[in-house]
Coordinates of C-alpha atoms in Angstrom, one line a residue:
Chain A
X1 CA 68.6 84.0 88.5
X2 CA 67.7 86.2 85.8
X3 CA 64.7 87.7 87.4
X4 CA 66.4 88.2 90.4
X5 CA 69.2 90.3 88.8
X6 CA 66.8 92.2 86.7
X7 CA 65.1 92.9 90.0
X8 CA 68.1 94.2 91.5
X9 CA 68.8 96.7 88.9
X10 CA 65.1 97.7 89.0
X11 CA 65.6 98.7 92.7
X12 CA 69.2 100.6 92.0
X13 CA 67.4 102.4 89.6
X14 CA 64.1 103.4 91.3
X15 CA 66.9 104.3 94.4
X16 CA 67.9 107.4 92.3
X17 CA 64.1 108.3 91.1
X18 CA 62.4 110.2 94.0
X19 CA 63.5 111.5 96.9
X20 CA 60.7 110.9 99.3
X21 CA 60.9 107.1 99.3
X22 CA 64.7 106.9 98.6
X23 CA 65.1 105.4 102.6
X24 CA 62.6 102.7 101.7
X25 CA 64.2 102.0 98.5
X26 CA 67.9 102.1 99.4
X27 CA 67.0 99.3 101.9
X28 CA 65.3 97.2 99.1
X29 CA 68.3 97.5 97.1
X30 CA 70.2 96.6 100.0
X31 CA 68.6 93.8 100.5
X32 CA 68.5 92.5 97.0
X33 CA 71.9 93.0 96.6
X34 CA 72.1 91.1 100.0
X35 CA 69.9 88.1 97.9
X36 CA 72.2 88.1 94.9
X37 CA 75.5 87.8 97.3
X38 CA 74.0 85.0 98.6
X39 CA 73.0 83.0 95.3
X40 CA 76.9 84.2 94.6
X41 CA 78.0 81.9 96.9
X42 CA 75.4 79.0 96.0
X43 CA 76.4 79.7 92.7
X44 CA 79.5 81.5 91.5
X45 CA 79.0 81.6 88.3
X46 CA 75.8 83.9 88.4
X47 CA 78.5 86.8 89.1
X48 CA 78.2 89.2 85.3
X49 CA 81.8 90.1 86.3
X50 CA 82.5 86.8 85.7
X51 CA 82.3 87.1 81.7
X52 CA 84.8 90.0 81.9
X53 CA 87.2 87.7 83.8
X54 CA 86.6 85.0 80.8
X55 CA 87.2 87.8 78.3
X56 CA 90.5 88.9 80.5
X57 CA 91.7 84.9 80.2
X58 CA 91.2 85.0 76.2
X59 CA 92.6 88.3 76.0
X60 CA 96.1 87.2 78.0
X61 CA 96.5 84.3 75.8
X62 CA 96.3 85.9 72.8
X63 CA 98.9 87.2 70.6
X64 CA 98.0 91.3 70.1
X65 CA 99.5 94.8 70.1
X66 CA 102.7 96.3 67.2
X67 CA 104.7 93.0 68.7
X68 CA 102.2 90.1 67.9
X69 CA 102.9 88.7 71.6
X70 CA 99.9 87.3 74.3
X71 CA 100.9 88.4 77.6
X72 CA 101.6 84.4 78.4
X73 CA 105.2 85.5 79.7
X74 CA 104.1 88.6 81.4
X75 CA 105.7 88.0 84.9
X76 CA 103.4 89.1 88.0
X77 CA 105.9 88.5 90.7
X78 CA 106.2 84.6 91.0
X79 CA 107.5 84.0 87.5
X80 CA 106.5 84.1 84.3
X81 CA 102.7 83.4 83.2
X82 CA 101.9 82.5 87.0
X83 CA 98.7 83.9 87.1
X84 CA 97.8 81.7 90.5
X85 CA 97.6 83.8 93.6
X86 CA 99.8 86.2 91.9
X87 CA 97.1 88.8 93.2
X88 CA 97.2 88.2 96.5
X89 CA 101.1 88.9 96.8
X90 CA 100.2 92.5 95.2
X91 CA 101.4 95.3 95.0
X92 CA 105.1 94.6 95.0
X93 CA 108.7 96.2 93.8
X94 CA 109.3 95.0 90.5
X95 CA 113.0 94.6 90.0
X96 CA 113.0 94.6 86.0
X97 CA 110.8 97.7 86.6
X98 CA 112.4 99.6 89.5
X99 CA 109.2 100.1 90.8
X100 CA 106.2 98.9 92.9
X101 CA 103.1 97.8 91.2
X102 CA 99.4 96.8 91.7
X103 CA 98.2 94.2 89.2
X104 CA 97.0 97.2 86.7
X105 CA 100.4 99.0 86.7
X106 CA 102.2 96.1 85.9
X107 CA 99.9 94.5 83.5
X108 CA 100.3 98.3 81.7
X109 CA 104.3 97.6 81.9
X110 CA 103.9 94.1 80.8
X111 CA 101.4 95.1 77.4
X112 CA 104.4 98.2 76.6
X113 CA 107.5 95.9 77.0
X114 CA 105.8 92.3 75.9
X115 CA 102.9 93.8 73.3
X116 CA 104.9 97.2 72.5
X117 CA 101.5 98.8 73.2
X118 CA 102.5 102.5 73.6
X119 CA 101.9 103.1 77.0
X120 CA 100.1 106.8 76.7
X121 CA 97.4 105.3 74.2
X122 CA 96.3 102.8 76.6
X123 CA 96.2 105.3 79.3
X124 CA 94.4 107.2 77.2
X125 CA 90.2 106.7 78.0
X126 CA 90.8 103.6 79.8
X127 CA 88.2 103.3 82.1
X128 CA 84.5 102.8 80.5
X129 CA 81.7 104.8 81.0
X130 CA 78.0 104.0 82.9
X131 CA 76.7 100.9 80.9
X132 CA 80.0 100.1 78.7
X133 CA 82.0 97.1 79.5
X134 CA 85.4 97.0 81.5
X135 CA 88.2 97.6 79.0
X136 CA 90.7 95.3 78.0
X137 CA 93.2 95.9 80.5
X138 CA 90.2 95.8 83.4
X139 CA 89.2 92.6 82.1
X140 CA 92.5 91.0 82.5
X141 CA 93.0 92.5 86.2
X142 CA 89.6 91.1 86.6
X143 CA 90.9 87.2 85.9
X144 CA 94.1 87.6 87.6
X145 CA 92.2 88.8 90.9
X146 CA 89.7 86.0 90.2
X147 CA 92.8 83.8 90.4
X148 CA 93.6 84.5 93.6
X149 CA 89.9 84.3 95.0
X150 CA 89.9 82.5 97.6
X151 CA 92.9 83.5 99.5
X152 CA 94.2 86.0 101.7
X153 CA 96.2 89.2 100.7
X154 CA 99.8 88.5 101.5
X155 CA 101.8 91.1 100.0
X156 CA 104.9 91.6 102.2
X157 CA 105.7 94.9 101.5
X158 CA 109.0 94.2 103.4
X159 CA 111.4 95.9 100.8
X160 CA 112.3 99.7 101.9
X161 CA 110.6 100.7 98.2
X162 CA 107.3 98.7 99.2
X163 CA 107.7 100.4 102.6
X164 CA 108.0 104.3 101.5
X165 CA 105.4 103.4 98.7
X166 CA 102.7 102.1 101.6
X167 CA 103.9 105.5 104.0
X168 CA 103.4 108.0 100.8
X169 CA 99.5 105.9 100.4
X170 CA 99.2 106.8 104.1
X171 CA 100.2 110.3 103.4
X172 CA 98.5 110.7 100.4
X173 CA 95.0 109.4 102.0
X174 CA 95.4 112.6 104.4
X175 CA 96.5 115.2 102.0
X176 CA 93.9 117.7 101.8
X177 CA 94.0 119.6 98.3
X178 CA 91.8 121.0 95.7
X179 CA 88.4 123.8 95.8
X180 CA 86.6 121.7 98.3
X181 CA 90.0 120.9 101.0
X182 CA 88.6 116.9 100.3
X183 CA 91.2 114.0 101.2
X184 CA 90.3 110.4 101.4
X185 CA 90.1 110.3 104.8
X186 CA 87.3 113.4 104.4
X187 CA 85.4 110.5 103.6
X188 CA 86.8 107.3 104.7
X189 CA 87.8 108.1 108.0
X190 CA 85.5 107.3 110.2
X191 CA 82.6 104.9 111.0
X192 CA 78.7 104.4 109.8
X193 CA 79.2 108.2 108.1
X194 CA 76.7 108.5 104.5
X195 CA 77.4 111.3 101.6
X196 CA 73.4 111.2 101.3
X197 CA 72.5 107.2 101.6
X198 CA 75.6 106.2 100.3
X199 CA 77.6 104.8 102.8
X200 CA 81.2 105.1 103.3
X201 CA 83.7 102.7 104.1
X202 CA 86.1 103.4 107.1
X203 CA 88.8 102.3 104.6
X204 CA 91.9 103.4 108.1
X205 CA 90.3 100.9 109.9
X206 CA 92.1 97.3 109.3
X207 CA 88.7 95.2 109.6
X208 CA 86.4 97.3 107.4
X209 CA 89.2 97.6 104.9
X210 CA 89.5 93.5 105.1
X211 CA 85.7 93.3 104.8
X212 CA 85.8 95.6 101.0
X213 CA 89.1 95.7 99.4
X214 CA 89.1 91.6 98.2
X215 CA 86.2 92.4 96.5
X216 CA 88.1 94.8 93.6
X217 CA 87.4 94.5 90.6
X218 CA 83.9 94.3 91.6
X219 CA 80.8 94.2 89.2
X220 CA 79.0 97.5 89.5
X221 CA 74.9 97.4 89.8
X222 CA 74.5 101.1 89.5
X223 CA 76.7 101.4 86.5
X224 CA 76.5 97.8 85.0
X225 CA 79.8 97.1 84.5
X226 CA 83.2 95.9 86.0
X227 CA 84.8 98.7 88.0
X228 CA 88.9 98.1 88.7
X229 CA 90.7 99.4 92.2
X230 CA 92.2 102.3 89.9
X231 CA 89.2 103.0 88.4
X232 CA 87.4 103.6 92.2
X233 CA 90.5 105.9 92.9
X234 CA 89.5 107.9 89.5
X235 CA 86.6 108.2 90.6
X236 CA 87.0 109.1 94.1
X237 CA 89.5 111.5 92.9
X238 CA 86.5 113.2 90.4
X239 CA 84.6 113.4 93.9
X240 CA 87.7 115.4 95.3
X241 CA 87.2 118.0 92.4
X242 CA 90.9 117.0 91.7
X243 CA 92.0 116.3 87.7
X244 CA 91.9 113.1 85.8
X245 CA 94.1 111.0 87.8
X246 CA 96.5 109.1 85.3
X247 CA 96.0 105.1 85.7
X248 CA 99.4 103.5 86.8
X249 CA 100.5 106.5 88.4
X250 CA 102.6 106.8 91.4
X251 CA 99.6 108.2 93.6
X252 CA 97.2 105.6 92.4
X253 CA 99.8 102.7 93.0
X254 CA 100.9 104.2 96.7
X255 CA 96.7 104.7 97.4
X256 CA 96.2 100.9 96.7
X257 CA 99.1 99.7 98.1
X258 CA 98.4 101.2 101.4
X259 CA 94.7 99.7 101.4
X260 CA 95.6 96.6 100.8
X261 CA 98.4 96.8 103.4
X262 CA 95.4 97.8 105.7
X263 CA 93.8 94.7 104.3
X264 CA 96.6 92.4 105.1
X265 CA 95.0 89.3 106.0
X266 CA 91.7 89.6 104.5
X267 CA 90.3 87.4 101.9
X268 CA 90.1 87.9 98.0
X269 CA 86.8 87.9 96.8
X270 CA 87.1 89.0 93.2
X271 CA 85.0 89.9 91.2
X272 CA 82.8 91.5 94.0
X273 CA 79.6 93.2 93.8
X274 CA 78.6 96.6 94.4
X275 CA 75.9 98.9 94.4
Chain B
X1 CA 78.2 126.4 124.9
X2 CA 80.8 127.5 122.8
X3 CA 83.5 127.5 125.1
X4 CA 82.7 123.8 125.5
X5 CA 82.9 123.1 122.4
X6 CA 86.2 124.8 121.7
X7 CA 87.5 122.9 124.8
X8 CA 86.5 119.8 124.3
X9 CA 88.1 120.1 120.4
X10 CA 91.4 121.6 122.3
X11 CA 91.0 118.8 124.5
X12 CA 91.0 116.1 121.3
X13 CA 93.6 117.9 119.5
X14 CA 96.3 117.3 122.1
X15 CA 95.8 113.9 122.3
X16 CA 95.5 113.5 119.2
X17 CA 97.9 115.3 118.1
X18 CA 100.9 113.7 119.7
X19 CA 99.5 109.7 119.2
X20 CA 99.5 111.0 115.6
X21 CA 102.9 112.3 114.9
X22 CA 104.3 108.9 116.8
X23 CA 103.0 106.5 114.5
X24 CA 103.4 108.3 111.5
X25 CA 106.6 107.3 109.0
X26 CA 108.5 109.9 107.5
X27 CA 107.4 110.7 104.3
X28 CA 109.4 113.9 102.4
X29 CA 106.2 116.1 101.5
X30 CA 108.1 117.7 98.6
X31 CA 108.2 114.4 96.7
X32 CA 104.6 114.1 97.7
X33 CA 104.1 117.0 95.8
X34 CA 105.9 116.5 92.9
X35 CA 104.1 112.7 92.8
X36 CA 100.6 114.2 92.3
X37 CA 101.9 117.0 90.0
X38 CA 102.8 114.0 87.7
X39 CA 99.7 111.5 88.6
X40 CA 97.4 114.7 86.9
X41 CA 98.8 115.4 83.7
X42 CA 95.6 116.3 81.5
X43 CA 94.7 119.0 84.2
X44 CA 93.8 122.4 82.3
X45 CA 96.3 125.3 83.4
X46 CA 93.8 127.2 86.1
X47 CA 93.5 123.8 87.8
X48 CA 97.3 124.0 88.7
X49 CA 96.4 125.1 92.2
X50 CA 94.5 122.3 93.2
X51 CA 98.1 119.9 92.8
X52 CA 99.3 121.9 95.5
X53 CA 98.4 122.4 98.9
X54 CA 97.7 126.2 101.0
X55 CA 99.4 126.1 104.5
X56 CA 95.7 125.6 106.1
X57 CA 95.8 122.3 104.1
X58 CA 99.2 121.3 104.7
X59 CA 98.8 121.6 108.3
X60 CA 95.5 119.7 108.6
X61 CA 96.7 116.9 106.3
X62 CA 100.3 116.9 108.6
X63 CA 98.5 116.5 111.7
X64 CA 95.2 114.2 111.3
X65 CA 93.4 117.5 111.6
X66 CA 94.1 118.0 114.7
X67 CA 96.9 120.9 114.9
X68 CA 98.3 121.6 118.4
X69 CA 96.9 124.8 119.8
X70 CA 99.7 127.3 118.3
X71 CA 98.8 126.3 115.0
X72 CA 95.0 126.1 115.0
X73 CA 94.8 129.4 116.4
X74 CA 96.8 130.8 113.6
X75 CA 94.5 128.6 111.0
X76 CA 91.6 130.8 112.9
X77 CA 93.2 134.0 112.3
X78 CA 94.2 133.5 108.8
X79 CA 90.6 131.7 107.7
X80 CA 89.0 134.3 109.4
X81 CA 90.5 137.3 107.8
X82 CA 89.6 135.8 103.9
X83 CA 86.3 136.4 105.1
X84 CA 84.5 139.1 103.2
X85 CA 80.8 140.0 104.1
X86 CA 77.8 141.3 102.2
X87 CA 78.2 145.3 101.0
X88 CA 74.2 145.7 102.1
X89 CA 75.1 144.2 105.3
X90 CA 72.5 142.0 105.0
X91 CA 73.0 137.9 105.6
X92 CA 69.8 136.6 104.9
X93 CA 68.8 135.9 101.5
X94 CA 66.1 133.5 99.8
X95 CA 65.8 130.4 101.5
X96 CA 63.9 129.2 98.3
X97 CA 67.0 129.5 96.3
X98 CA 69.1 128.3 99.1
X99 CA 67.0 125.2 99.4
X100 CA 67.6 124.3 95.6
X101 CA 71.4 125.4 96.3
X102 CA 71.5 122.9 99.4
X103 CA 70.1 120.1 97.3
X104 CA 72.1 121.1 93.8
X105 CA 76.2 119.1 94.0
X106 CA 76.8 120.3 90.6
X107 CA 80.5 121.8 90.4
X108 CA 84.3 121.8 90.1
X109 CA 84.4 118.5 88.6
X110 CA 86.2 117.8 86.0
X111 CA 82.9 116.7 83.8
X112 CA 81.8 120.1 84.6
X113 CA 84.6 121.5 83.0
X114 CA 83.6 123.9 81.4
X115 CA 81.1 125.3 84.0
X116 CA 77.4 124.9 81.9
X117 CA 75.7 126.7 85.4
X118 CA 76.2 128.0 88.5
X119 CA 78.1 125.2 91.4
X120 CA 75.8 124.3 93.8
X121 CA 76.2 123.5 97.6
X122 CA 75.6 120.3 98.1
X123 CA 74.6 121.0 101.6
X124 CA 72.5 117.8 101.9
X125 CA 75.3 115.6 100.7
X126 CA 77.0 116.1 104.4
X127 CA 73.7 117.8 106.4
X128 CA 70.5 116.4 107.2
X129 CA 68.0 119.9 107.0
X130 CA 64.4 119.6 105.6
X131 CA 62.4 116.9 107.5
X132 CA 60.9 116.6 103.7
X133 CA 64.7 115.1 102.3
X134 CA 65.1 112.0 103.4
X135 CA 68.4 111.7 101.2
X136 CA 70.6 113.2 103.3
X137 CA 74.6 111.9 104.4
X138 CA 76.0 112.2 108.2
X139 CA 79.4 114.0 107.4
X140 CA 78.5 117.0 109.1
X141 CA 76.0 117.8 112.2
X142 CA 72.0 117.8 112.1
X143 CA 70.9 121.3 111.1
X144 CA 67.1 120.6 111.5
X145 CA 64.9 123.6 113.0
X146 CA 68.5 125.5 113.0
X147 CA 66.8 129.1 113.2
X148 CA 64.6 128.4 115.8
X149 CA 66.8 127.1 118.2
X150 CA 68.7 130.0 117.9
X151 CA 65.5 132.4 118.3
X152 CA 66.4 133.6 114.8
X153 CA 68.6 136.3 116.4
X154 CA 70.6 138.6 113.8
X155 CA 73.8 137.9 115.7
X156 CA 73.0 134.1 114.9
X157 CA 72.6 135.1 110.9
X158 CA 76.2 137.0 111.0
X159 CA 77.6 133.6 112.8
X160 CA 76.3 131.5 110.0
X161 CA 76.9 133.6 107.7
X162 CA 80.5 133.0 108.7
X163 CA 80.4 129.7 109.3
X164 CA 79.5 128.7 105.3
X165 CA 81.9 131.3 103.8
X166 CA 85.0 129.8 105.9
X167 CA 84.4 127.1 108.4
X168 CA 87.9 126.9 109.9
X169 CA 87.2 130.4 111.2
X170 CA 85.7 128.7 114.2
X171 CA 86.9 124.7 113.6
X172 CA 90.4 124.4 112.3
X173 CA 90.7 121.7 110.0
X174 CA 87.0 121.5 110.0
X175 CA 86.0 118.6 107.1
X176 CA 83.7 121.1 105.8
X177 CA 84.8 122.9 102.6
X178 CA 85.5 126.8 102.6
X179 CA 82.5 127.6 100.3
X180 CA 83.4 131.3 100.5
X181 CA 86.9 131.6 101.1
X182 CA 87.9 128.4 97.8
X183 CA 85.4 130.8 95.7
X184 CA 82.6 127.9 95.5
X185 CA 79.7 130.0 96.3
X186 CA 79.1 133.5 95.8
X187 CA 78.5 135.8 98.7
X188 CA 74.5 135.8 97.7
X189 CA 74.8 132.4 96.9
X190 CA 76.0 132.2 100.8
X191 CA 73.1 134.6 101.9
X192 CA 70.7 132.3 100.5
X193 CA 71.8 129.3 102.0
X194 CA 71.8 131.1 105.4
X195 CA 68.3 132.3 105.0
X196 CA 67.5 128.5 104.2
X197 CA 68.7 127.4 107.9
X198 CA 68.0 131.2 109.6
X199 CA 64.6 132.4 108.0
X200 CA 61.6 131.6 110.1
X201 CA 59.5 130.9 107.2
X202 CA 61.9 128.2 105.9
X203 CA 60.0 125.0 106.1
X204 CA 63.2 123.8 108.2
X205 CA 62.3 126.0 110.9
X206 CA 58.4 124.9 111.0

């Protein structure tokens, strides 16, 4: 099991070393990440993400932040502390909140109201760099998905607030903007397309995003550690030449909502693995 | 050859178009805007203009990038008149330099903030060129042996030339970025890159 990982890193890494041979190598990876998804299923508990989901179940229990509370009565949607398949009915309208919410966003809300964490601190640097772990916050989005692994996204998104937030995601995917006139859809909009050999995910089209979104928070091979849904919009943003994008926000809640609403149906498979 | 091609993409765009708009909910773009103003909040003061959107973008993004004619041809009017060209009059460069500008995505992010070097082109991220790179992504067109099937004619160079510094000139709502017109690339940076696809002893041409 091990070996095999090791191996698989080996190959993601040689994939970046030389150009000449990067076809040959992408395909190995490919493959070996291939091998690894299928010892996954043999055995679930080879998944590294796995330990950040474990961390994420410690860290809800316990009593931290200025108030001294866990995040036991942190409500998700079904009630308080019902962690099971609360994922899967997310992003909803929160009505303590007045607002829709992916599992992040709320579990922001809940560590500022519950934990009287100050919301701008934890904002502040939260994803991790290459190599560092998932941060707190990641690690408990990590076991809440995990909890709802398994089943199929269900969020209704009948209310008219989850309806305009899934129509601004939409609008928002198209919105062309910064030096380089990128929107999502630049990218994500059509078939088999590659930015050099990494390939791109037709994220409008209801199958393919079925096939990838379950799989947030997925464990990331290329960067060894536990990448969140807002922590791929970051990122894809930072592709886009566009500013930090501010986790919880408005446009990073809309963007998720709408894939997952293209996901409807699709099955939860978190933490997945990625190259 | 040309004229098919601006047919057929006429063609697309009024389908398109029209199935587009239909299935679309209204979203108020002004709220839009004020959204993404708030979603960026550490963005340093000459990045403001990237929150907002030119009319080009605001009419590609409104209609799947597919405007109806009216508009596209205005889009071609305006693109093309932000096009400035080389004081020598000269638009091929040093396909040497343009190769490592093709292959170089450094730029505009925001961990290149402040710049350290010149932005690159990142030509090869969208392009395959050189049969030598092997690393190459699908966004845009083939540009293999690109001189060559053009007979390396001067006209062709001009075209080109064009083509990099503002692509909806010629495609409105093209996904290619306005390397000239967004102030990416330099004009000799643009030279260089069209002496990489247009000079005949560029390796792409061999």
């Amino acid at each position: 099991m091990q070996a095999l990982f090791s191996m698989l890193i080996v190959a993601a890494c040689a994939m970046f070393a030389t150009a000449n041979t990067v076809s040959a190598q992408d395909a190995e990876t490919e493959k070996a990440i291939e091998k690894y998804r299928a010892m996954l299923r043999e055995d679930p508990w080879s998944n590294p993400g796995l330990l950040d989901a474990d961390r994420g179940e410690a860290l809800w229990k316990t009593a931290r932040g200025p108030s001294k509370a866990s995040l036991e009565k942190c409500d998700l949607g079904k009630g308080p502390g019902i962690v099971d398949g609360a994922f899967a009915e997310l992003p909803r309208y929160f009505d303590d909140a007045k607002q829709v919410m992916d599992v992040e966003a709320r579990l922001l809300w809940c560590m500022e109201k519950l934990q009287g964490f100050t919301r701008a601190d934890v904002v502040k640097r939260i994803h991790p760099g290459g190599g560092a772990p998932v941060k707190e916050l990641g690690a408990i989005a990590t076991w809440i998905a995990n909890k709802s692994s398994g089943m199929k996204f269900a969020a209704k998104f009948d209310k008219p607030q989850e309806k305009e937030v899934v129509a601004v995601g939409d609008n928002l995917f198209h919105r062309r903007s910064g030096p380089f006139d990128f929107s999502c859809s630049t990218c994500h909009a059509a078939e088999g397309l590659r930015i050099r050999l990494q390939g791109l995910p037709f994220l409008e089209n209801k199958e393919a995003a079925k096939k990838v979104v379950g799989e947030w928070p997925a464990y990331r091979v290329s960067s060894t550690h536990v990448m969140t849904m807002q922590h791929r919009m970051y990122d894809c943003y930072w592709q886009m030449r566009m500013p930090e994008l501010e986790m919880g926000s408005d446009v990073s809640v809309a963007l998720i909502a709408y894939l997952t609403k293209n996901a409807e149906g699709g099955e939860i498979n978190a933490p997945g693995l990625k190259r | 050859m040309k004229k098919t091609t601006l047919l057929i993409a006429a063609f697309v765009v009024g389908i398109t178009s029209a199935a587009w708009s239909q299935q679309k909910p209204a979203v108020d773009p002004a709220k839009v805007d004020a959204m993404v103003k708030k979603a960026f909040p550490g963005a340093p003061e000459d990045w403001a203009p990237r929150l907002s959107q030119d009319e080009t973008m605001k009419v590609c993004s409104a209609t799947g990038n597919s405007p109806p004619k009216a508009q596209a041809d205005a889009i071609m009017k305006r693109e093309r008149a932000s096009i400035e060209y080389p004081a020598d009059g000269k638009f091929v460069g040093d396909w040497k330099k343009g190769e490592a500008l093709a292959q170089n995505g450094y730029g505009m992010r925001f961990t290149d903030y402040p710049p350290a070097r010149a932005t690159g082109g990142n030509c090869y991220a969208c392009h395959q060129i050189s049969a030598k790179e092997l690393s190459y992504g699908t966004l845009g067109p083939s540009l293999q042996q690109y001189g060559k099937l053009r007979d390396f004619k001067e006209a062709e160079a001009k075209i080109l030339y064009e083509k990099i510094y503002n692509s909806h000139a010629t495609i409105p709502c093209s996904n290619m970025p306005r390397f000239g017109s967004n102030k990416i690339l330099t004009i000799d940076q643009i030279k260089d890159a069209v002496a990489l696809l247009m000079d005949p002893e560029s390796p792409i041409n061999k």
